[in-house]
């Protein structure tokens, strides 16, 4: 994998117009690009106020702060120039056009600055994925986790495991190559096999995480089900603090699934309002109920809601036997004269699931349910854990590594060549996660998530 010899440029800040616009330039011609705008590069990492002149006619393009970062100690590993311009569209267009007129210069592609940093050894692949997550983070918990990964938390763990595997393999191969040497322990193969089994168990514990990292990255899924007119749509509107779903007194108003993404306690959550569950006659309503049960099967939590003026209904078998976490919520307690503080009444005695009481209309008990949802999200996402598996690519690599380690641990002293080969496979699986080997086919996919100029 090589870096193009072109010098690339792009607007790296937000949409225009803006107070400030940042244009980045990276590549072997970055310093010459400044000279073409009649500017001498300032001292490294020191901002200087300079007039930028059009290379074609010499007219003033803008007065800007100019910074120069010589490679390899820059974000891309190449010479980098940053221009902090006034954020008008015409100003930025003029500067970009000026760079585009220079030989060897071209506009950057999506994620190309970060890609060059990776190819020049400034980032590992997990750190780049952490940066991508950081750019897309919408909640505090997502931001914290993305920063940990961008800072190398996952890389450090995976590279430590890989180094241990390399040492095991080296010991076995030393035993094979120098079997007659007195200073090579004769039981080294068996010791390496024991180490392989121990590391496989350690990776197995890491994998047995309930996919908390993926849930934190993508959001916890909550499906709200119940009989018609239980207040499901009103509950969704109350959580979202806006009118997301239509609410009427007519039973069966909601026919399709309505989803809204929320930030509860700093954790991402997608809450789905569904059609009322009942014996339906119309084809449309039956399809809506079918989709409601599909949402329940795919959710992390099902909130089963009913009208508190009525007795607690039995849970449908599709929910009761799904294996998904279930909460039962009694709504309209203001009409049923129930305790407005969410106290669980006698109905809870015949339920094997948590039971909450509330009134969407008056707001009584809503905060308690919202806080409980935030607590559920925190428990599902693994709050505060330093290293979480956030991508299926990582999980597959760890599964492959563990399987190879388990195979390596089964070979006897007479088959140490096979153990060494299994250890090579285990190390390669970890190497692919951090981007040490055989990842070129992944790069286009990963960097396509980035914006131009990053």
Short mmCIF file of C-alpha atoms in Angstrom, two decimals:
data_model
loop_
_atom_site.label_atom_id
_atom_site.label_comp_id
_atom_site.label_asym_id
_atom_site.label_seq_id
_atom_site.Cartn_x
_atom_site.Cartn_y
_atom_site.Cartn_z
CA UNK A 1 0.00 0.00 0.00
CA UNK A 2 1.54 3.31 -1.08
CA UNK A 3 0.58 6.95 -0.79
CA UNK A 4 -0.05 8.93 -3.97
CA UNK A 5 2.56 11.56 -4.80
CA UNK A 6 -0.17 14.14 -5.35
CA UNK A 7 -0.67 17.02 -2.98
CA UNK A 8 -4.28 17.09 -1.80
CA UNK A 9 -6.41 19.91 -0.46
CA UNK A 10 -9.95 20.32 0.93
CA UNK A 11 -12.20 22.37 3.17
CA UNK A 12 -11.94 20.63 6.56
CA UNK A 13 -14.39 22.69 8.58
CA UNK A 14 -18.18 22.79 8.55
CA UNK A 15 -20.74 24.09 6.05
CA UNK A 16 -20.39 27.58 4.66
CA UNK A 17 -20.88 30.39 5.37
CA UNK A 18 -19.17 30.29 8.74
CA UNK A 19 -17.09 32.52 10.99
CA UNK A 20 -13.92 30.58 10.17
CA UNK A 21 -13.18 28.12 7.38
CA UNK A 22 -10.20 25.76 7.60
CA UNK A 23 -8.56 24.56 4.39
CA UNK A 24 -6.00 21.75 4.72
CA UNK A 25 -3.25 20.84 2.29
CA UNK A 26 -1.13 17.68 2.57
CA UNK A 27 1.63 16.26 0.43
CA UNK A 28 5.09 16.94 -0.95
CA UNK A 29 3.98 20.21 -2.54
CA UNK A 30 2.34 21.75 0.53
CA UNK A 31 5.12 24.28 1.17
CA UNK A 32 5.33 25.14 -2.55
CA UNK A 33 1.57 25.68 -2.55
CA UNK A 34 2.05 28.42 0.02
CA UNK A 35 4.79 30.00 -2.09
CA UNK A 36 2.41 30.01 -5.07
CA UNK A 37 0.06 32.13 -2.93
CA UNK A 38 3.07 34.44 -2.22
CA UNK A 39 3.42 33.24 1.38
CA UNK A 40 6.54 31.86 3.06
CA UNK A 41 5.83 28.96 5.40
CA UNK A 42 5.87 30.17 9.03
CA UNK A 43 7.86 28.42 11.73
CA UNK A 44 6.49 24.90 12.36
CA UNK A 45 3.32 24.87 14.47
CA UNK A 46 3.25 28.65 14.86
CA UNK A 47 0.34 30.63 13.45
CA UNK A 48 1.14 33.65 11.29
CA UNK A 49 -1.24 36.22 9.78
CA UNK A 50 -0.61 36.47 6.03
CA UNK A 51 -2.20 37.86 2.90
CA UNK A 52 -2.99 35.19 0.31
CA UNK A 53 -2.53 36.31 -3.30
CA UNK A 54 -4.02 34.66 -6.37
CA UNK A 55 -1.28 32.80 -8.31
CA UNK A 56 -2.87 33.87 -11.60
CA UNK A 57 -3.41 37.62 -11.23
CA UNK A 58 -1.85 38.51 -7.89
CA UNK A 59 -5.09 39.82 -6.41
CA UNK A 60 -5.77 39.41 -2.71
CA UNK A 61 -7.77 36.25 -1.95
CA UNK A 62 -7.99 36.72 1.82
CA UNK A 63 -6.05 37.52 4.96
CA UNK A 64 -5.64 34.29 6.86
CA UNK A 65 -3.89 32.55 9.73
CA UNK A 66 -1.34 30.15 8.23
CA UNK A 67 0.15 27.10 9.99
CA UNK A 68 2.78 24.67 8.73
CA UNK A 69 3.30 21.12 10.08
CA UNK A 70 6.37 19.44 8.57
CA UNK A 71 6.22 15.69 8.08
CA UNK A 72 6.56 13.09 9.40
CA UNK A 73 5.38 14.71 12.66
CA UNK A 74 1.99 15.71 11.27
CA UNK A 75 -1.50 14.19 11.17
CA UNK A 76 -0.86 12.65 7.74
CA UNK A 77 2.87 11.96 8.11
CA UNK A 78 3.46 14.44 5.25
CA UNK A 79 3.99 18.19 5.09
CA UNK A 80 0.66 19.77 6.04
CA UNK A 81 -0.55 23.36 5.67
CA UNK A 82 -3.65 24.79 7.34
CA UNK A 83 -5.26 28.05 6.28
CA UNK A 84 -7.79 29.60 8.67
CA UNK A 85 -9.85 31.78 6.36
CA UNK A 86 -12.86 34.01 6.66
CA UNK A 87 -15.74 31.62 6.15
CA UNK A 88 -17.46 33.08 3.11
CA UNK A 89 -18.27 30.90 0.14
CA UNK A 90 -16.48 33.14 -2.35
CA UNK A 91 -13.35 33.30 -0.18
CA UNK A 92 -13.10 29.54 0.16
CA UNK A 93 -13.93 28.95 -3.50
CA UNK A 94 -11.16 31.33 -4.55
CA UNK A 95 -8.54 29.63 -2.37
CA UNK A 96 -9.56 26.13 -3.47
CA UNK A 97 -9.49 27.22 -7.11
CA UNK A 98 -6.00 28.64 -6.60
CA UNK A 99 -4.69 25.34 -5.25
CA UNK A 100 -6.50 23.42 -7.97
CA UNK A 101 -4.65 25.39 -10.63
CA UNK A 102 -1.24 24.22 -9.39
CA UNK A 103 0.48 21.23 -11.02
CA UNK A 104 0.44 18.10 -8.85
CA UNK A 105 -2.43 19.39 -6.72
CA UNK A 106 -5.92 17.85 -6.60
CA UNK A 107 -9.00 17.89 -4.39
CA UNK A 108 -8.95 15.28 -1.61
CA UNK A 109 -11.27 12.30 -1.57
CA UNK A 110 -13.39 11.23 1.40
CA UNK A 111 -11.17 10.37 4.36
CA UNK A 112 -7.97 10.77 2.34
CA UNK A 113 -6.13 12.84 4.95
CA UNK A 114 -6.76 10.18 7.59
CA UNK A 115 -5.96 7.40 5.11
CA UNK A 116 -2.56 8.95 4.42
CA UNK A 117 -1.96 9.15 8.15
CA UNK A 118 -2.70 5.43 8.41
CA UNK A 119 -0.47 4.48 5.48
CA UNK A 120 2.34 6.59 6.94
CA UNK A 121 2.05 4.88 10.33
CA UNK A 122 0.38 7.71 12.25
CA UNK A 123 -2.70 5.65 13.14
CA UNK A 124 -3.68 2.03 13.47
CA UNK A 125 -6.93 0.74 12.02
CA UNK A 126 -8.77 0.54 15.35
CA UNK A 127 -7.79 4.13 16.12
CA UNK A 128 -9.14 5.28 12.76
CA UNK A 129 -12.41 3.46 13.40
CA UNK A 130 -12.50 5.16 16.81
CA UNK A 131 -12.05 8.51 15.07
CA UNK A 132 -14.93 7.68 12.72
CA UNK A 133 -17.09 6.80 15.74
CA UNK A 134 -16.04 10.04 17.43
CA UNK A 135 -17.16 12.10 14.44
CA UNK A 136 -20.52 10.33 14.47
CA UNK A 137 -21.02 10.23 18.27
CA UNK A 138 -24.36 11.64 19.38
CA UNK A 139 -24.28 10.86 23.10
CA UNK A 140 -21.81 11.29 25.94
CA UNK A 141 -21.25 7.54 26.34
CA UNK A 142 -20.54 7.14 22.63
CA UNK A 143 -18.07 10.03 22.79
CA UNK A 144 -16.21 8.52 25.75
CA UNK A 145 -15.98 5.09 24.15
CA UNK A 146 -14.86 6.51 20.80
CA UNK A 147 -12.14 8.56 22.50
CA UNK A 148 -10.87 5.46 24.32
CA UNK A 149 -10.62 3.55 21.05
CA UNK A 150 -9.11 6.51 19.18
CA UNK A 151 -6.56 6.81 21.99
CA UNK A 152 -5.41 3.23 21.47
CA UNK A 153 -7.19 1.28 24.22
CA UNK A 154 -8.23 -1.53 21.87
CA UNK A 155 -4.95 -1.43 19.95
CA UNK A 156 -2.90 -1.84 23.13
CA UNK A 157 -4.87 -4.91 24.22
CA UNK A 158 -4.82 -6.62 20.82
CA UNK A 159 -1.13 -5.90 20.18
CA UNK A 160 -0.25 -7.23 23.65
CA UNK A 161 -2.08 -10.47 22.82
CA UNK A 162 -0.33 -10.63 19.46
CA UNK A 163 3.08 -10.13 21.08
CA UNK A 164 2.38 -12.99 23.49
CA UNK A 165 1.42 -15.22 20.55
CA UNK A 166 4.63 -14.29 18.72
CA UNK A 167 6.66 -15.24 21.79
CA UNK A 168 4.88 -18.61 22.03
CA UNK A 169 5.55 -19.29 18.37
CA UNK A 170 9.20 -18.25 18.71
CA UNK A 171 9.67 -20.66 21.62
CA UNK A 172 8.19 -23.56 19.67
CA UNK A 173 10.23 -22.82 16.53
CA UNK A 174 13.40 -22.47 18.60
CA UNK A 175 12.67 -25.89 20.04
CA UNK A 176 12.15 -27.30 16.54
CA UNK A 177 15.27 -25.69 15.04
CA UNK A 178 17.63 -26.31 17.94
CA UNK A 179 16.30 -29.52 19.42
CA UNK A 180 19.77 -30.79 20.27
CA UNK A 181 20.89 -27.61 22.04
CA UNK A 182 21.25 -28.04 25.80
CA UNK A 183 20.05 -24.52 26.68
CA UNK A 184 16.67 -25.01 24.96
CA UNK A 185 14.19 -26.54 27.48
CA UNK A 186 12.75 -29.78 26.15
CA UNK A 187 9.27 -29.12 27.54
CA UNK A 188 8.97 -25.72 25.89
CA UNK A 189 6.38 -26.98 23.40
CA UNK A 190 4.05 -28.17 26.12
CA UNK A 191 4.47 -24.88 27.99
CA UNK A 192 3.57 -22.90 24.88
CA UNK A 193 0.49 -25.06 24.39
CA UNK A 194 -0.61 -24.28 27.95
CA UNK A 195 -0.07 -20.57 27.32
CA UNK A 196 -2.15 -20.79 24.13
CA UNK A 197 -5.05 -22.36 26.02
CA UNK A 198 -4.83 -19.70 28.72
CA UNK A 199 -4.86 -16.86 26.19
CA UNK A 200 -7.78 -18.47 24.37
CA UNK A 201 -9.74 -18.40 27.63
CA UNK A 202 -8.83 -14.73 28.15
CA UNK A 203 -10.04 -13.81 24.66
CA UNK A 204 -13.16 -15.90 25.23
CA UNK A 205 -14.03 -13.79 28.28
CA UNK A 206 -13.53 -10.66 26.19
CA UNK A 207 -15.90 -12.02 23.55
CA UNK A 208 -18.52 -12.96 26.13
CA UNK A 209 -19.67 -9.37 26.47
CA UNK A 210 -23.29 -9.44 25.34
CA UNK A 211 -22.25 -7.28 22.37
CA UNK A 212 -22.20 -4.22 24.62
CA UNK A 213 -19.82 -2.30 22.37
CA UNK A 214 -21.99 -2.74 19.29
CA UNK A 215 -25.05 -1.69 21.30
CA UNK A 216 -23.26 1.43 22.52
CA UNK A 217 -22.21 2.31 18.99
CA UNK A 218 -25.54 1.56 17.30
CA UNK A 219 -27.97 2.25 20.15
CA UNK A 220 -30.07 0.10 22.52
CA UNK A 221 -33.36 -0.96 20.90
CA UNK A 222 -36.60 -0.69 22.89
CA UNK A 223 -39.96 -1.83 21.49
CA UNK A 224 -43.17 -0.49 23.06
CA UNK A 225 -46.07 -2.94 22.69
CA UNK A 226 -49.49 -3.32 24.25
CA UNK A 227 -53.23 -3.24 23.57
CA UNK A 228 -54.73 -0.37 21.57
CA UNK A 229 -55.19 2.96 23.36
CA UNK A 230 -52.76 2.03 26.14
CA UNK A 231 -50.84 5.28 25.58
CA UNK A 232 -47.85 3.89 23.66
CA UNK A 233 -47.67 6.75 21.17
CA UNK A 234 -48.10 9.33 23.93
CA UNK A 235 -45.28 7.64 25.84
CA UNK A 236 -43.00 7.88 22.80
CA UNK A 237 -43.87 11.57 22.39
CA UNK A 238 -43.14 12.19 26.07
CA UNK A 239 -39.70 10.54 25.85
CA UNK A 240 -38.87 12.43 22.63
CA UNK A 241 -40.31 15.70 24.03
CA UNK A 242 -41.99 16.34 20.67
CA UNK A 243 -44.91 15.02 18.64
CA UNK A 244 -43.40 12.04 16.84
CA UNK A 245 -46.49 9.83 16.68
CA UNK A 246 -50.15 10.68 16.01
CA UNK A 247 -52.32 10.36 19.12
CA UNK A 248 -56.12 10.01 18.95
CA UNK A 249 -58.88 8.38 20.98
CA UNK A 250 -59.53 6.01 18.08
CA UNK A 251 -58.24 2.48 18.69
CA UNK A 252 -55.69 1.27 16.17
CA UNK A 253 -54.36 4.69 15.14
CA UNK A 254 -50.81 3.35 14.87
CA UNK A 255 -50.58 0.83 12.04
CA UNK A 256 -46.85 0.83 11.30
CA UNK A 257 -43.67 1.01 13.37
CA UNK A 258 -42.53 4.52 14.33
CA UNK A 259 -38.94 4.81 15.55
CA UNK A 260 -37.18 7.69 17.26
CA UNK A 261 -33.52 7.95 18.31
CA UNK A 262 -33.04 9.28 21.85
CA UNK A 263 -30.24 10.25 24.20
CA UNK A 264 -31.17 8.94 27.66
CA UNK A 265 -28.63 9.58 30.37
CA UNK A 266 -25.89 9.90 27.75
CA UNK A 267 -26.68 6.56 26.13
CA UNK A 268 -28.10 6.07 22.63
CA UNK A 269 -31.50 4.41 22.42
CA UNK A 270 -33.95 3.74 19.60
CA UNK A 271 -37.54 3.47 20.83
CA UNK A 272 -40.16 1.93 18.52
CA UNK A 273 -43.88 2.61 18.85
CA UNK A 274 -45.95 -0.24 17.41
CA UNK A 275 -49.49 -1.14 16.45
CA UNK A 276 -51.87 -2.10 19.26
CA UNK A 277 -51.95 -5.86 19.86
CA UNK A 278 -55.43 -7.35 19.53
CA UNK A 279 -57.47 -9.70 17.36
CA UNK A 280 -57.53 -7.67 14.16
CA UNK A 281 -59.71 -8.21 11.15
CA UNK A 282 -58.19 -5.87 8.54
CA UNK A 283 -55.14 -6.86 6.53
CA UNK A 284 -53.33 -3.60 7.29
CA UNK A 285 -53.79 -3.89 11.03
CA UNK A 286 -52.76 -7.56 11.02
CA UNK A 287 -49.57 -6.61 9.18
CA UNK A 288 -48.93 -3.87 11.74
CA UNK A 289 -49.27 -6.38 14.60
CA UNK A 290 -46.94 -8.81 12.83
CA UNK A 291 -44.35 -6.04 12.55
CA UNK A 292 -44.85 -5.20 16.23
CA UNK A 293 -43.91 -8.75 17.25
CA UNK A 294 -40.91 -8.65 14.90
CA UNK A 295 -39.75 -5.49 16.66
CA UNK A 296 -40.12 -7.31 19.98
CA UNK A 297 -37.93 -10.19 18.82
CA UNK A 298 -35.21 -7.84 17.61
CA UNK A 299 -35.26 -5.52 20.64
CA UNK A 300 -33.03 -5.43 23.69
CA UNK A 301 -36.06 -4.55 25.84
CA UNK A 302 -39.83 -4.82 25.37
CA UNK A 303 -42.02 -2.33 27.25
CA UNK A 304 -45.50 -3.88 27.51
CA UNK A 305 -47.98 -1.11 28.32
CA UNK A 306 -51.64 -1.29 29.29
CA UNK A 307 -54.45 0.99 30.46
CA UNK A 308 -54.27 1.15 34.26
CA UNK A 309 -58.07 1.23 34.55
CA UNK A 310 -58.09 -2.39 33.48
CA UNK A 311 -56.61 -5.53 34.99
CA UNK A 312 -53.10 -6.44 33.96
CA UNK A 313 -53.43 -8.37 30.66
CA UNK A 314 -51.53 -11.58 30.05
CA UNK A 315 -48.38 -11.21 28.00
CA UNK A 316 -48.64 -12.74 24.51
CA UNK A 317 -46.62 -15.93 24.12
CA UNK A 318 -44.59 -14.25 21.36
CA UNK A 319 -43.18 -11.89 23.99
CA UNK A 320 -43.16 -14.15 27.01
CA UNK A 321 -41.14 -16.84 25.22
CA UNK A 322 -38.87 -14.57 23.18
CA UNK A 323 -36.05 -14.43 25.72
CA UNK A 324 -35.97 -10.62 25.47
CA UNK A 325 -36.02 -8.49 28.63
CA UNK A 326 -39.59 -7.31 29.40
CA UNK A 327 -40.97 -4.50 31.52
CA UNK A 328 -44.68 -4.08 32.21
CA UNK A 329 -45.93 -0.49 32.49
CA UNK A 330 -49.33 0.51 33.86
CA UNK A 331 -50.36 3.80 32.24
CA UNK A 332 -53.20 6.24 33.03
CA UNK A 333 -52.86 5.89 36.78
CA UNK A 334 -54.42 9.34 37.12
CA UNK A 335 -57.66 7.89 35.80
CA UNK A 336 -57.36 4.70 37.80
CA UNK A 337 -56.57 6.54 41.07
CA UNK A 338 -53.35 4.58 41.50
CA UNK A 339 -50.30 5.80 43.38
CA UNK A 340 -48.78 8.57 41.17
CA UNK A 341 -45.27 7.84 42.43
CA UNK A 342 -44.91 4.62 40.47
CA UNK A 343 -45.45 2.25 43.39
CA UNK A 344 -45.94 -1.30 42.19
CA UNK A 345 -49.36 -2.56 43.28
CA UNK A 346 -50.67 -6.08 43.82
CA UNK A 347 -50.62 -6.87 40.11
CA UNK A 348 -46.85 -7.10 40.38
CA UNK A 349 -47.18 -10.17 42.57
CA UNK A 350 -48.36 -12.24 39.61
CA UNK A 351 -45.76 -10.87 37.20
CA UNK A 352 -42.28 -12.27 36.75
CA UNK A 353 -41.19 -9.00 35.13
CA UNK A 354 -40.57 -5.51 36.55
CA UNK A 355 -43.77 -3.46 36.77
CA UNK A 356 -43.92 0.35 36.63
CA UNK A 357 -46.85 2.73 37.05
CA UNK A 358 -47.19 6.15 35.42
CA UNK A 359 -49.43 8.67 33.74
CA UNK A 360 -48.28 10.08 30.43
CA UNK A 361 -51.01 12.73 30.67
CA UNK A 362 -49.93 14.18 34.03
CA UNK A 363 -46.28 13.17 33.84
CA UNK A 364 -46.41 11.23 37.12
CA UNK A 365 -43.94 8.34 37.02
CA UNK A 366 -42.54 9.28 33.58
CA UNK A 367 -39.19 10.40 34.98
CA UNK A 368 -38.86 7.17 36.96
CA UNK A 369 -39.42 5.10 33.82
CA UNK A 370 -37.01 7.28 31.79
CA UNK A 371 -34.34 6.95 34.50
CA UNK A 372 -34.87 3.20 34.55
CA UNK A 373 -34.43 3.08 30.77
CA UNK A 374 -31.18 5.04 31.08
CA UNK A 375 -30.00 2.60 33.74
CA UNK A 376 -30.91 -0.32 31.51
CA UNK A 377 -28.93 1.23 28.64
CA UNK A 378 -25.92 1.73 30.92
CA UNK A 379 -26.00 -1.92 32.01
CA UNK A 380 -26.40 -3.16 28.44
CA UNK A 381 -23.65 -0.93 27.05
CA UNK A 382 -21.11 -1.66 29.77
CA UNK A 383 -20.59 1.80 31.22
CA UNK A 384 -16.96 2.62 31.99
CA UNK A 385 -15.34 -0.46 30.48
CA UNK A 386 -12.02 0.54 28.89
CA UNK A 387 -12.16 -1.82 25.89
CA UNK A 388 -15.35 -2.85 24.13
CA UNK A 389 -15.78 -4.68 20.84
CA UNK A 390 -17.52 -2.08 18.71
CA UNK A 391 -17.46 -3.67 15.27
CA UNK A 392 -18.35 -7.07 13.84
CA UNK A 393 -15.00 -7.05 12.02
CA UNK A 394 -13.18 -7.04 15.36
CA UNK A 395 -15.42 -9.79 16.74
CA UNK A 396 -14.80 -12.05 13.76
CA UNK A 397 -11.05 -11.54 14.07
CA UNK A 398 -11.10 -12.40 17.77
CA UNK A 399 -13.23 -15.50 17.14
CA UNK A 400 -10.74 -16.67 14.50
CA UNK A 401 -7.80 -15.96 16.83
CA UNK A 402 -9.37 -17.87 19.71
CA UNK A 403 -10.18 -20.87 17.50
CA UNK A 404 -6.57 -21.02 16.28
CA UNK A 405 -5.26 -20.78 19.86
CA UNK A 406 -7.53 -23.62 20.96
CA UNK A 407 -6.21 -25.76 18.11
CA UNK A 408 -2.64 -24.90 19.04
CA UNK A 409 -3.28 -26.03 22.60
CA UNK A 410 -4.39 -29.51 21.51
CA UNK A 411 -1.20 -30.58 19.69
CA UNK A 412 1.19 -32.86 21.49
CA UNK A 413 4.97 -32.68 21.52
CA UNK A 414 5.13 -34.71 18.32
CA UNK A 415 3.12 -32.12 16.37
CA UNK A 416 4.72 -28.82 17.36
CA UNK A 417 4.94 -27.79 13.69
CA UNK A 418 1.14 -27.75 13.60
CA UNK A 419 1.00 -25.75 16.83
CA UNK A 420 3.38 -23.16 15.36
CA UNK A 421 1.20 -22.85 12.26
CA UNK A 422 -1.94 -22.38 14.37
CA UNK A 423 -0.17 -19.68 16.38
CA UNK A 424 0.77 -17.93 13.13
CA UNK A 425 -2.91 -17.95 12.14
CA UNK A 426 -3.89 -16.59 15.56
CA UNK A 427 -1.38 -13.75 15.32
CA UNK A 428 -2.47 -12.90 11.79
CA UNK A 429 -6.11 -12.64 12.92
CA UNK A 430 -5.15 -10.01 15.50
CA UNK A 431 -2.89 -8.29 12.97
CA UNK A 432 -5.83 -7.81 10.62
CA UNK A 433 -7.85 -6.10 13.37
CA UNK A 434 -5.24 -3.40 13.99
CA UNK A 435 -4.26 -3.20 10.32
CA UNK A 436 -0.82 -4.79 10.44
CA UNK A 437 -1.47 -7.20 7.56
CA UNK A 438 -3.87 -8.00 4.73
CA UNK A 439 -6.38 -5.17 5.13
CA UNK A 440 -6.18 -3.30 1.84
CA UNK A 441 -9.62 -4.51 0.79
CA UNK A 442 -11.10 -2.95 3.95
CA UNK A 443 -9.73 0.55 3.48
CA UNK A 444 -12.20 1.84 0.92
CA UNK A 445 -15.10 0.71 3.12
CA UNK A 446 -13.69 2.23 6.30
CA UNK A 447 -12.68 5.59 4.83
CA UNK A 448 -15.93 5.98 2.92
CA UNK A 449 -17.54 6.78 6.31
CA UNK A 450 -15.40 9.92 6.62
CA UNK A 451 -16.19 13.35 5.23
CA UNK A 452 -14.06 15.13 2.66
CA UNK A 453 -11.26 17.04 4.39
CA UNK A 454 -10.77 14.55 7.23
#
